[in-house]
mmCIF file of C-alpha atoms in Angstrom:
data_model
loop_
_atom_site.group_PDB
_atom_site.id
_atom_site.type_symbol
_atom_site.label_atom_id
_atom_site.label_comp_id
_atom_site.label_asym_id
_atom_site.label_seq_id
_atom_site.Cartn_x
_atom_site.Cartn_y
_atom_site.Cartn_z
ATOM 1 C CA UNK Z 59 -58.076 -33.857 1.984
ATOM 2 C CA UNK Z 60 -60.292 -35.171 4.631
ATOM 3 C CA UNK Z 61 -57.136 -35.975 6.647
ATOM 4 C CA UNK Z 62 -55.211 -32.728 6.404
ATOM 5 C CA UNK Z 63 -58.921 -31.029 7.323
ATOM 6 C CA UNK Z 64 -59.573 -32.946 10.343
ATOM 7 C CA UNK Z 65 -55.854 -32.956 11.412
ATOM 8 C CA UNK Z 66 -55.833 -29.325 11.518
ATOM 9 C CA UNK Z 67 -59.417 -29.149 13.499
ATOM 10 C CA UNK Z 68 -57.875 -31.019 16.043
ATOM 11 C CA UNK Z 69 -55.306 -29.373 16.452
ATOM 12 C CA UNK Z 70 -57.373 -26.266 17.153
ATOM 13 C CA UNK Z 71 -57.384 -24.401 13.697
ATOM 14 C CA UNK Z 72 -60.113 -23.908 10.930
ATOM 15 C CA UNK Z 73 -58.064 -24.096 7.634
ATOM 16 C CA UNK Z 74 -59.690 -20.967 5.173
ATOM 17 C CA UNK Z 75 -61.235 -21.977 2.103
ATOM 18 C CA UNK Z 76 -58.005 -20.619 0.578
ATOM 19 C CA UNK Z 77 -55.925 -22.871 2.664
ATOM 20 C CA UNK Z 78 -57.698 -25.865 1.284
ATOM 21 C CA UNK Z 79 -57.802 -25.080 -1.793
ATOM 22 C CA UNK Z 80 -53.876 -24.661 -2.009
ATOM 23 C CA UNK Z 81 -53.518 -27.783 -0.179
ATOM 24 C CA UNK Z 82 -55.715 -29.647 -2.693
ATOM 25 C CA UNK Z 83 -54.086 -28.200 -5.644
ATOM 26 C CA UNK Z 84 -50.321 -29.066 -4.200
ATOM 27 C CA UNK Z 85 -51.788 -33.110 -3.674
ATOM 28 C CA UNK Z 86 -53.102 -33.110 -7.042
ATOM 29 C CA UNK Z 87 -49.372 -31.913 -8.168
ATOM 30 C CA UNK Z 88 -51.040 -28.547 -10.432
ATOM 31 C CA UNK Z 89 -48.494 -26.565 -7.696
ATOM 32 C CA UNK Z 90 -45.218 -26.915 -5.681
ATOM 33 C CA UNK Z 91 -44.627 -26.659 -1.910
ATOM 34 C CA UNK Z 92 -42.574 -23.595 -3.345
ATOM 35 C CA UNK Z 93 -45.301 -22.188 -5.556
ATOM 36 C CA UNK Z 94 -47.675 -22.482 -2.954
ATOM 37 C CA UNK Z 95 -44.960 -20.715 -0.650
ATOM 38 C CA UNK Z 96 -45.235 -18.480 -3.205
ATOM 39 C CA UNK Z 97 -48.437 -17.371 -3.175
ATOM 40 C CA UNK Z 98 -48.749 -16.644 0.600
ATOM 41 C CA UNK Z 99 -45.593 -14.619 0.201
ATOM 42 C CA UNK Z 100 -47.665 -12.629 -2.136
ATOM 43 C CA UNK Z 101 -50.828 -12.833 -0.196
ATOM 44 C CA UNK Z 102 -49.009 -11.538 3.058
ATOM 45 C CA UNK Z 103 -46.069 -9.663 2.243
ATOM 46 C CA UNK Z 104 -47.743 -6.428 2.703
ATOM 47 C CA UNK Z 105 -49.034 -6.810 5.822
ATOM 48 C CA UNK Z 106 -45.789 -7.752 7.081
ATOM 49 C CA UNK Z 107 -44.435 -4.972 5.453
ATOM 50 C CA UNK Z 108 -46.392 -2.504 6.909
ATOM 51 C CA UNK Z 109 -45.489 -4.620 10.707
ATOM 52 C CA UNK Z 110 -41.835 -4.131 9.620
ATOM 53 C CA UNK Z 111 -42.251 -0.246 8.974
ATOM 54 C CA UNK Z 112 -44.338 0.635 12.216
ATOM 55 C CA UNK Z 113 -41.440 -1.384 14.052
ATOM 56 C CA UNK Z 114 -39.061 0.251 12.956
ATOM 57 C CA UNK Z 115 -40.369 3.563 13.300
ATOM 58 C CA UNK Z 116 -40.495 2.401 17.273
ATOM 59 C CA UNK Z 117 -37.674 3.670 19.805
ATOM 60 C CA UNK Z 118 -37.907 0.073 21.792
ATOM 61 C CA UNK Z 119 -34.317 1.901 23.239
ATOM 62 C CA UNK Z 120 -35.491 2.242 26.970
ATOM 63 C CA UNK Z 121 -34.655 5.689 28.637
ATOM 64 C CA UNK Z 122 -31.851 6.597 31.033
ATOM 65 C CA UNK Z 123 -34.487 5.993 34.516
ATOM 66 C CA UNK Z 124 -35.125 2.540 32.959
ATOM 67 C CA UNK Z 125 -31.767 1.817 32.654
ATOM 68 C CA UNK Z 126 -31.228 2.586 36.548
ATOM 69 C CA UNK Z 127 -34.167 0.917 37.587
ATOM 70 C CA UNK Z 128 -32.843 -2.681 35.400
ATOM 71 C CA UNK Z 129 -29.550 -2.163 36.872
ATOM 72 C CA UNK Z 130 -31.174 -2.047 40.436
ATOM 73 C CA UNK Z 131 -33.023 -4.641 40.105
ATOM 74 C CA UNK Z 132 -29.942 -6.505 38.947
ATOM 75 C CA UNK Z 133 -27.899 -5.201 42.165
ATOM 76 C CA UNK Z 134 -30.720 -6.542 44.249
ATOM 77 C CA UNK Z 135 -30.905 -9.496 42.938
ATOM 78 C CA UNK Z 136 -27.134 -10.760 43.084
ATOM 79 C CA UNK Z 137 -27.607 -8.723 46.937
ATOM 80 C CA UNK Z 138 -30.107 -11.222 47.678
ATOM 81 C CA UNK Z 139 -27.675 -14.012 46.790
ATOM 82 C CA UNK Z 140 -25.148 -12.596 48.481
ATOM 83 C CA UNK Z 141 -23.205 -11.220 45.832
ATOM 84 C CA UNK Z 142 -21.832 -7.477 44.929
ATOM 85 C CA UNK Z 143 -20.307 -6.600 41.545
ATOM 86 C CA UNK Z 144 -18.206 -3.760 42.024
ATOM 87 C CA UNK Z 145 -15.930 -4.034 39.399
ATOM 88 C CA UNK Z 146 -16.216 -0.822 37.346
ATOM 89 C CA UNK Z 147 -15.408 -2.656 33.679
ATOM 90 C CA UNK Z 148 -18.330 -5.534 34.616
ATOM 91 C CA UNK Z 149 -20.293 -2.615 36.251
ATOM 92 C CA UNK Z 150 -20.294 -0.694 32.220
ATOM 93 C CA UNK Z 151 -21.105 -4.254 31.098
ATOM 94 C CA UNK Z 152 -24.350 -4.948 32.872
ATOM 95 C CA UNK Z 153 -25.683 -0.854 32.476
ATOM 96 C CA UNK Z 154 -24.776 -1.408 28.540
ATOM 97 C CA UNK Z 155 -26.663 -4.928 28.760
ATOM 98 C CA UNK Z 156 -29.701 -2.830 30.568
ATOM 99 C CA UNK Z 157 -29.424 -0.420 28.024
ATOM 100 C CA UNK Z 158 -29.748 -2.819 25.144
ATOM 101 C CA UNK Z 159 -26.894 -1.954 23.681
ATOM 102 C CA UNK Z 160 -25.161 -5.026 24.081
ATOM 103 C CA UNK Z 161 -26.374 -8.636 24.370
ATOM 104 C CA UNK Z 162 -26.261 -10.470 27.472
ATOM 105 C CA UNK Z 163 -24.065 -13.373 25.677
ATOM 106 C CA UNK Z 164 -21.429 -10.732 24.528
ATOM 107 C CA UNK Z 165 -21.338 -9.144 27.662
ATOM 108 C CA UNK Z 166 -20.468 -12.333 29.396
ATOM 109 C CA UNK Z 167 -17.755 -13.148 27.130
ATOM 110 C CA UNK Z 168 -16.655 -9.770 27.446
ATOM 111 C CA UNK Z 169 -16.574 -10.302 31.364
ATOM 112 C CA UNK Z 170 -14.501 -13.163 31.446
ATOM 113 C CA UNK Z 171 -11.936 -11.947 28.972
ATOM 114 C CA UNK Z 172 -11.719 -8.775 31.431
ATOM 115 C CA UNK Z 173 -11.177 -11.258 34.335
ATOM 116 C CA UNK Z 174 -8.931 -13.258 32.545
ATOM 117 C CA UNK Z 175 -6.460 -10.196 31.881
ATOM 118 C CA UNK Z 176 -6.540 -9.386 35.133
#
């Protein structure tokens, strides 16, 4: 016990008295790794719970002057480089990317399947 104690310490933690105490109990075998899983599922679930709910209830969507400003920043960006993307389909791409309605990885794939075609 001493050793899982001072292990945490170092690493910068205090272990609770309820940490140790489930620790001790799983290296005297009276619990599992699961059962002790177990418990601080129990122990916690609400509070995530309640995190889960009061994200969800949270439009994280950013608005349409948002949008413009990420896609600006974008175009100056690649201007910087020396690059332009005026390409219409990759154009929708990037503004749905800004918009969060698609992931940057999808986008991309959807990019070079449009370039592809062409």
């Amino acid at each position: 016990m001493a050793l899982i104690i001072k292990s945490h310490e170092l690493g910068g933690n205090r272990l609770s008295s309820d940490a140790v105490d489930r620790a001790r109990r799983i290296l005297e075998g009276k619990i599992t790794g699961a059962q002790a899983r177990a418990e601080l599922d129990a122990k916690y679930r609400s509070e995530t719970a309640v995190i889960d709910e009061v994200l969800s209830a949270i439009d994280f969507a950013p608005d349409a002057a948002e949008v413009d400003r990420r896609v600006q920043f974008a175009d100056a960006a690649l201007a910087l480089a020396g690059h332009e993307v005026t390409d219409p389909t990759l154009r929708a791409l990037s503004r749905r990317v800004a918009a969060g309605t698609m992931s940057a990885d999808d986008a991309i794939a959807a990019g070079i399947a449009h370039l592809d075609a062409q």
